[in-house]
Coordinates of N, CA and C in Angstrom, one line a residue:
M1 N 0.8 -1.2 0.0 CA 0.0 0.0 0.0 C 0.9 1.3 0.0
L2 N 2.0 1.2 0.7 CA 2.9 2.3 0.8 C 3.5 2.6 -0.6
L3 N 3.8 1.5 -1.3 CA 4.4 1.7 -2.7 C 3.4 2.4 -3.6
I4 N 2.1 2.0 -3.5 CA 1.1 2.6 -4.4 C 1.0 4.1 -4.0
D5 N 0.9 4.5 -2.8 CA 0.8 5.9 -2.4 C 2.0 6.7 -2.8
T6 N 3.2 6.1 -2.7 CA 4.4 6.8 -3.2 C 4.4 7.0 -4.7
C7 N 4.0 6.0 -5.4 CA 3.9 6.2 -6.9 C 2.9 7.2 -7.2
L8 N 1.8 7.2 -6.6 CA 0.7 8.2 -6.8 C 1.2 9.6 -6.5
A9 N 2.0 9.8 -5.4 CA 2.6 11.1 -5.0 C 3.6 11.5 -6.1
W10 N 4.4 10.6 -6.6 CA 5.4 11.0 -7.6 C 4.7 11.4 -8.9
N11 N 3.6 10.7 -9.2 CA 2.8 11.1 -10.4 C 2.3 12.5 -10.3
Y12 N 1.8 12.9 -9.1 CA 1.3 14.2 -8.9 C 2.4 15.2 -9.0
V13 N 3.5 14.9 -8.4 CA 4.7 15.9 -8.5 C 5.1 16.1 -9.9
V14 N 5.2 15.0 -10.7 CA 5.6 15.2 -12.1 C 4.6 16.0 -12.9
L15 N 3.3 15.7 -12.7 CA 2.3 16.5 -13.4 C 2.3 17.9 -13.0
V16 N 2.5 18.3 -11.7 CA 2.6 19.7 -11.3 C 3.8 20.3 -12.0
L17 N 5.0 19.6 -12.0 CA 6.2 20.2 -12.6 C 6.0 20.4 -14.1
L18 N 5.4 19.4 -14.8 CA 5.1 19.6 -16.2 C 4.1 20.7 -16.5
Y19 N 3.2 20.9 -15.6 CA 2.2 21.9 -15.8 C 2.8 23.3 -15.6
S20 N 3.8 23.4 -14.7 CA 4.4 24.7 -14.4 C 5.5 25.1 -15.4
V21 N 5.9 24.1 -16.2 CA 6.9 24.4 -17.2 C 6.4 25.4 -18.2
N22 N 7.3 26.2 -18.7 CA 7.0 27.2 -19.8 C 6.3 26.5 -21.0
S23 N 5.7 27.2 -21.8 CA 4.9 26.6 -22.9 C 5.9 26.2 -24.0
S24 N 7.2 26.2 -23.8 CA 8.1 25.7 -24.8 C 8.0 24.2 -25.0
F25 N 7.4 23.5 -24.0 CA 7.2 22.1 -24.2 C 6.1 21.8 -25.2
A26 N 5.2 22.7 -25.4 CA 4.1 22.5 -26.3 C 4.6 22.5 -27.8
L27 N 4.0 21.8 -28.6 CA 4.3 21.7 -30.0 C 3.9 23.0 -30.7
Q28 N 4.6 23.3 -31.7 CA 4.2 24.5 -32.5 C 2.8 24.3 -33.1
T29 N 2.0 25.3 -33.1 CA 0.7 25.2 -33.7 C 0.8 25.3 -35.2
Q30 N -0.1 24.6 -35.9 CA -0.2 24.8 -37.3 C -0.9 26.0 -37.7
P31 N -0.6 26.7 -38.8 CA -1.3 27.9 -39.2 C -2.8 27.6 -39.5
V32 N -3.6 28.6 -39.3 CA -5.0 28.5 -39.5 C -5.3 28.3 -41.0
L33 N -6.1 27.4 -41.4 CA -6.4 27.1 -42.8 C -7.5 28.0 -43.3
E34 N -7.4 28.4 -44.5 CA -8.4 29.2 -45.2 C -9.6 28.3 -45.5
K35 N -10.7 28.8 -45.9 CA -11.9 28.0 -46.2 C -11.7 27.1 -47.3
S36 N -10.9 27.5 -48.3 CA -10.7 26.6 -49.5 C -9.7 25.5 -49.3
E37 N -8.9 25.7 -48.2 CA -7.8 24.7 -48.0 C -8.4 23.5 -47.2
V38 N -7.8 22.3 -47.4 CA -8.2 21.1 -46.7 C -7.1 20.7 -45.8
A39 N -7.5 20.4 -44.6 CA -6.5 20.0 -43.5 C -5.9 18.7 -43.9
P40 N -4.6 18.5 -43.7 CA -4.0 17.2 -44.0 C -4.5 16.1 -43.0
S41 N -4.8 14.9 -43.5 CA -5.4 13.9 -42.7 C -4.3 13.3 -41.7
K42 N -3.1 13.2 -42.2 CA -2.1 12.6 -41.3 C -0.8 13.4 -41.5
R43 N -0.2 13.8 -40.4 CA 1.1 14.5 -40.5 C 2.2 13.5 -40.6
N44 N 3.0 13.7 -41.7 CA 4.2 12.9 -41.9 C 5.4 13.4 -41.1
T45 N 5.9 12.7 -40.2 CA 7.1 13.1 -39.4 C 8.3 12.5 -40.0
T46 N 9.2 13.3 -40.5 CA 10.4 12.8 -41.1 C 11.5 12.7 -40.0
L47 N 12.6 12.1 -40.3 CA 13.8 12.0 -39.4 C 14.3 13.4 -39.1
K48 N 14.3 14.3 -40.1 CA 14.8 15.6 -39.9 C 13.9 16.4 -38.8
D49 N 12.6 16.2 -38.9 CA 11.7 16.8 -38.0 C 11.9 16.3 -36.6
A50 N 12.1 15.0 -36.5 CA 12.3 14.4 -35.1 C 13.6 14.9 -34.6
Y51 N 14.6 15.0 -35.4 CA 15.9 15.5 -35.0 C 15.8 16.9 -34.5
E52 N 15.1 17.8 -35.2 CA 14.9 19.2 -34.8 C 14.2 19.3 -33.5
Q53 N 13.2 18.5 -33.3 CA 12.4 18.5 -32.0 C 13.3 18.1 -30.9
L54 N 14.1 17.0 -31.1 CA 15.0 16.6 -30.1 C 16.1 17.6 -29.8
L55 N 16.6 18.3 -30.8 CA 17.6 19.3 -30.6 C 17.0 20.5 -29.9
S56 N 15.7 20.9 -30.2 CA 15.1 22.0 -29.6 C 14.8 21.7 -28.1
F57 N 14.6 20.4 -27.8 CA 14.4 20.0 -26.4 C 15.7 20.3 -25.6
F58 N 16.9 20.0 -26.1 CA 18.1 20.1 -25.4 C 18.8 21.5 -25.7
R59 N 18.2 22.3 -26.5 CA 18.7 23.7 -26.7 C 17.5 24.7 -26.6
P60 N 16.9 24.8 -25.4 CA 15.8 25.8 -25.3 C 16.2 27.2 -25.4
V61 N 15.3 28.0 -26.0 CA 15.6 29.4 -26.2 C 14.5 30.2 -25.7
T62 N 14.7 31.5 -25.4 CA 13.7 32.4 -24.9 C 13.9 33.8 -25.5
C63 N 12.9 34.6 -25.5 CA 13.0 35.9 -26.0 C 13.1 36.9 -24.9
H64 N 13.2 36.5 -23.6 CA 13.3 37.4 -22.5 C 14.8 37.8 -22.3
Q65 N 15.0 39.1 -22.5 CA 16.4 39.6 -22.4 C 16.7 39.9 -21.0
K66 N 17.9 39.5 -20.6 CA 18.5 39.9 -19.3 C 19.3 41.2 -19.5
D67 N 19.7 41.8 -18.4 CA 20.4 43.1 -18.5 C 21.7 43.0 -19.3
E68 N 22.5 42.0 -19.1 CA 23.8 42.0 -19.7 C 23.9 41.4 -21.1
Q69 N 22.7 41.0 -21.6 CA 22.7 40.4 -23.0 C 22.5 41.4 -24.0
T70 N 23.2 41.3 -25.1 CA 23.1 42.2 -26.2 C 22.2 41.6 -27.3
L71 N 21.5 42.5 -28.0 CA 20.6 42.0 -29.0 C 21.4 41.7 -30.3
I72 N 21.2 40.6 -30.9 CA 21.8 40.2 -32.2 C 20.7 40.2 -33.2
P73 N 20.9 41.0 -34.3 CA 19.8 41.1 -35.3 C 19.6 39.7 -36.0
C74 N 18.3 39.5 -36.3 CA 17.9 38.2 -37.0 C 18.0 38.5 -38.5
Y75 N 18.8 37.7 -39.2 CA 19.1 38.0 -40.6 C 18.1 37.3 -41.5
V76 N 16.9 37.6 -41.4 CA 15.9 37.0 -42.3 C 15.2 38.1 -43.2
G77 N 15.5 39.3 -43.0 CA 15.0 40.3 -43.9 C 14.8 41.6 -43.1
E78 N 14.5 42.7 -43.8 CA 14.3 44.0 -43.2 C 12.8 44.2 -43.1
D79 N 12.4 45.0 -42.1 CA 11.0 45.5 -41.9 C 10.0 44.3 -41.7
L80 N 10.4 43.4 -40.9 CA 9.4 42.3 -40.6 C 8.5 42.7 -39.5
N81 N 7.2 42.2 -39.6 CA 6.3 42.4 -38.5 C 6.5 41.3 -37.5
A82 N 5.7 41.3 -36.4 CA 5.9 40.3 -35.3 C 5.6 38.9 -35.8
T83 N 4.6 38.7 -36.6 CA 4.2 37.4 -37.1 C 5.3 36.8 -38.0
E84 N 5.8 37.6 -38.9 CA 6.9 37.1 -39.8 C 8.1 36.8 -39.0
C85 N 8.4 37.6 -38.0 CA 9.6 37.4 -37.1 C 9.5 36.1 -36.4
L86 N 8.3 35.8 -35.8 CA 8.1 34.5 -35.1 C 8.1 33.3 -36.0
E87 N 7.6 33.5 -37.2 CA 7.7 32.4 -38.2 C 9.1 32.0 -38.5
N88 N 10.0 32.9 -38.5 CA 11.4 32.7 -38.8 C 12.2 32.3 -37.5
K89 N 11.5 32.0 -36.5 CA 12.1 31.6 -35.2 C 13.0 32.7 -34.6
C90 N 12.5 33.9 -34.7 CA 13.2 35.1 -34.1 C 12.3 35.7 -33.2
C91 N 12.8 36.7 -32.4 CA 12.0 37.4 -31.4 C 11.6 38.8 -31.9
P92 N 10.4 39.2 -31.8 CA 10.0 40.5 -32.2 C 10.3 41.5 -31.0
S93 N 10.7 42.7 -31.4 CA 11.1 43.7 -30.4 C 9.8 44.4 -30.0
K94 N 9.8 44.8 -28.7 CA 8.6 45.4 -28.1 C 8.7 46.9 -28.2
T95 N 10.0 47.4 -28.3 CA 10.2 48.9 -28.4 C 10.5 49.2 -29.8
S96 N 10.2 50.5 -30.2 CA 10.4 50.9 -31.6 C 11.9 51.3 -31.8
H97 N 12.6 51.8 -30.8 CA 13.9 52.3 -31.1 C 15.0 51.2 -31.1
E98 N 14.7 50.0 -30.8 CA 15.6 48.9 -30.9 C 15.4 48.1 -32.2
L99 N 16.1 47.0 -32.3 CA 15.9 46.2 -33.5 C 14.5 45.7 -33.6
K100 N 14.0 45.5 -34.8 CA 12.6 45.0 -35.0 C 12.6 43.5 -34.8
C101 N 13.6 42.8 -35.1 CA 13.7 41.3 -35.0 C 15.1 40.9 -34.5
Y102 N 15.1 40.1 -33.5 CA 16.5 39.7 -33.0 C 16.5 38.2 -32.6
M103 N 17.7 37.7 -32.5 CA 17.9 36.2 -32.3 C 17.5 35.9 -30.8
P104 N 16.9 34.8 -30.6 CA 16.5 34.4 -29.2 C 17.8 34.0 -28.4
F105 N 17.6 34.0 -27.1 CA 18.7 33.7 -26.2 C 18.6 32.3 -25.7
K106 N 19.8 31.7 -25.3 CA 19.8 30.4 -24.7 C 19.1 30.5 -23.3
D107 N 18.3 29.5 -23.0 CA 17.6 29.5 -21.7 C 18.2 28.4 -20.9
N108 N 19.2 28.8 -20.1 CA 19.9 27.8 -19.3 C 19.1 27.2 -18.1
M109 N 18.2 28.0 -17.6 CA 17.3 27.6 -16.5 C 16.3 26.5 -17.0
Q110 N 15.8 26.7 -18.2 CA 14.9 25.7 -18.8 C 15.6 24.4 -19.1
L111 N 16.9 24.5 -19.6 CA 17.7 23.4 -19.9 C 18.0 22.6 -18.6
T112 N 18.4 23.3 -17.6 CA 18.6 22.7 -16.3 C 17.4 21.9 -15.8
F113 N 16.3 22.6 -15.9 CA 15.0 21.9 -15.4 C 14.7 20.7 -16.2
R114 N 14.8 20.8 -17.5 CA 14.5 19.6 -18.4 C 15.5 18.5 -18.1
L115 N 16.7 18.8 -17.9 CA 17.7 17.7 -17.6 C 17.4 17.1 -16.3
L116 N 17.1 17.9 -15.3 CA 16.8 17.4 -13.9 C 15.6 16.5 -14.0
V117 N 14.5 16.9 -14.7 CA 13.3 16.0 -14.8 C 13.7 14.7 -15.6
L118 N 14.5 14.8 -16.6 CA 14.9 13.6 -17.4 C 15.7 12.7 -16.5
V119 N 16.6 13.2 -15.8 CA 17.5 12.3 -14.9 C 16.7 11.8 -13.8
A120 N 15.8 12.6 -13.2 CA 15.0 12.1 -12.1 C 14.1 11.0 -12.6
G121 N 13.5 11.2 -13.7 CA 12.6 10.1 -14.3 C 13.4 8.9 -14.6
G122 N 14.6 9.0 -15.1 CA 15.4 7.8 -15.3 C 15.7 7.1 -14.1
F123 N 16.1 7.8 -13.0 CA 16.4 7.2 -11.8 C 15.2 6.5 -11.2
L124 N 14.0 7.2 -11.3 CA 12.8 6.6 -10.8 C 12.4 5.3 -11.5
I125 N 12.6 5.3 -12.8 CA 12.4 4.0 -13.6 C 13.4 3.0 -13.2
L126 N 14.6 3.3 -13.1 CA 15.7 2.3 -12.7 C 15.4 1.8 -11.3
G127 N 14.9 2.7 -10.4 CA 14.6 2.3 -9.0 C 13.4 1.4 -8.9
C128 N 12.4 1.6 -9.8 CA 11.2 0.7 -9.7 C 11.4 -0.5 -10.5
L129 N 12.3 -0.6 -11.4 CA 12.5 -1.8 -12.3 C 12.7 -3.0 -11.5
P130 N 13.6 -3.1 -10.6 CA 13.8 -4.3 -9.8 C 12.6 -4.8 -9.1
F131 N 11.8 -3.9 -8.5 CA 10.6 -4.3 -7.8 C 9.6 -4.9 -8.8
C132 N 9.4 -4.3 -10.0 CA 8.5 -4.8 -11.0 C 9.0 -6.2 -11.4
C133 N 10.3 -6.4 -11.7 CA 10.8 -7.7 -12.1 C 10.6 -8.7 -11.0
C134 N 10.8 -8.4 -9.8 CA 10.6 -9.3 -8.7 C 9.2 -9.8 -8.6
I135 N 8.3 -8.8 -8.7 CA 6.8 -9.1 -8.6 C 6.4 -10.1 -9.7
C136 N 6.9 -9.8 -10.9 CA 6.5 -10.6 -12.1 C 7.1 -12.0 -11.9
L137 N 8.4 -12.1 -11.5 CA 9.0 -13.4 -11.4 C 8.5 -14.2 -10.2
Q138 N 8.0 -13.6 -9.1 CA 7.5 -14.3 -8.0 C 6.2 -15.0 -8.4
R139 N 5.4 -14.4 -9.3 CA 4.1 -15.0 -9.7 C 4.3 -16.0 -10.8
S140 N 5.4 -16.1 -11.4 CA 5.6 -17.1 -12.4 C 5.9 -18.5 -11.9
P141 N 5.0 -19.5 -12.2 CA 5.3 -20.9 -11.7 C 6.5 -21.5 -12.4
C142 N 6.9 -21.0 -13.5 CA 8.1 -21.6 -14.2 C 9.4 -21.3 -13.4
L143 N 9.5 -20.0 -12.9 CA 10.7 -19.6 -12.3 C 10.7 -19.7 -10.8
N144 N 9.5 -19.8 -10.2 CA 9.4 -19.9 -8.7 C 8.8 -21.3 -8.4
P145 N 9.6 -22.3 -8.0 CA 9.1 -23.6 -7.7 C 8.1 -23.7 -6.6
L146 N 8.0 -22.7 -5.7 CA 7.1 -22.7 -4.7 C 5.7 -22.4 -5.2
R147 N 5.5 -21.8 -6.3 CA 4.2 -21.5 -6.9 C 3.6 -22.7 -7.6
S148 N 4.4 -23.7 -8.1 CA 3.9 -24.8 -8.7 C 3.4 -25.9 -7.7
A149 N 2.4 -26.5 -8.0 CA 1.8 -27.5 -7.0 C 2.6 -28.8 -7.0
N150 N 2.8 -29.3 -5.8 CA 3.5 -30.6 -5.7 C 2.5 -31.7 -5.9
K151 N 2.9 -32.7 -6.7 CA 2.0 -33.8 -7.1 C 1.6 -34.6 -5.9
A152 N 2.5 -34.9 -5.0 CA 2.2 -35.7 -3.8 C 1.2 -35.0 -2.9
V153 N 1.4 -33.7 -2.7 CA 0.5 -32.9 -1.9 C -0.9 -32.8 -2.5
K154 N -0.9 -32.6 -3.8 CA -2.1 -32.6 -4.5 C -3.0 -33.8 -4.3
Q155 N -2.3 -35.0 -4.4 CA -3.0 -36.3 -4.3 C -3.5 -36.4 -2.8
M156 N -2.7 -36.0 -1.8 CA -3.2 -36.1 -0.4 C -4.4 -35.2 -0.2
V157 N -4.4 -34.0 -0.8 CA -5.6 -33.1 -0.6 C -6.8 -33.7 -1.3
Q158 N -6.7 -34.3 -2.4 CA -7.8 -34.9 -3.1 C -8.4 -36.1 -2.3
K159 N -7.4 -36.9 -1.7 CA -7.9 -38.0 -0.9 C -8.7 -37.5 0.3
R160 N -8.2 -36.5 1.0 CA -8.8 -35.9 2.2 C -10.2 -35.4 1.8
R161 N -10.3 -34.7 0.7 CA -11.6 -34.1 0.3 C -12.6 -35.3 0.0
A162 N -12.1 -36.3 -0.7 CA -13.0 -37.5 -0.9 C -13.5 -38.1 0.4
Q163 N -12.6 -38.3 1.4 CA -13.0 -38.8 2.6 C -13.9 -37.9 3.4
N164 N -13.7 -36.6 3.3 CA -14.6 -35.7 4.0 C -16.0 -35.7 3.3
E165 N -16.1 -35.9 2.0 CA -17.3 -35.9 1.4 C -18.1 -37.2 1.7
E166 N -17.3 -38.3 1.9 CA -18.0 -39.6 2.3 C -18.5 -39.5 3.7
V167 N -17.8 -38.9 4.6 CA -18.2 -38.7 6.0 C -19.5 -37.8 6.0
R168 N -19.5 -36.7 5.3 CA -20.6 -35.8 5.2 C -21.8 -36.5 4.7
G169 N -21.6 -37.4 3.7 CA -22.7 -38.2 3.1 C -23.3 -39.1 4.1
L170 N -22.5 -39.8 4.9 CA -22.9 -40.7 5.9 C -23.7 -40.0 7.0
L171 N -23.2 -38.9 7.4 CA -23.8 -38.1 8.5 C -25.1 -37.5 8.0
A172 N -25.2 -37.2 6.8 CA -26.5 -36.6 6.3 C -27.6 -37.7 6.2
D173 N -27.2 -38.9 6.1 CA -28.2 -40.0 6.0 C -28.7 -40.3 7.4

């Protein structure tokens, strides 16, 4: 019972941590389709897309500027609006006297948090794995000889049951 309560508590902790994480965990939304366009029925994920998602998980970026960071212009074009800037994976500027579109910054806190959750999850799985294996192996009659029935004991139990039924039959008459 204690093991179940502990697992349930860990599940709640992980859910709360994942809920509190920045929205960078969320997948990018697809653009809104016009009335004449048809939505694709199935999204094809290529190896390149999977590699980019994995790389973005281990290289999180943010548009929040700290005091000591300098803005690096995003080289995608001149006079971009905020939507075009975001589509090119750049950050739009909020003030008019600075650059209109700049490169995002590395988010070391987000990277630390993601690695911490990943390592903690790995240790949790590795910690629970022996218990799960022991439980499965104890229930297996092939690997646990105490789970398989002994033939001699089985015969003795059947004889006793037969004798008890005869005695009950005689007493009932």
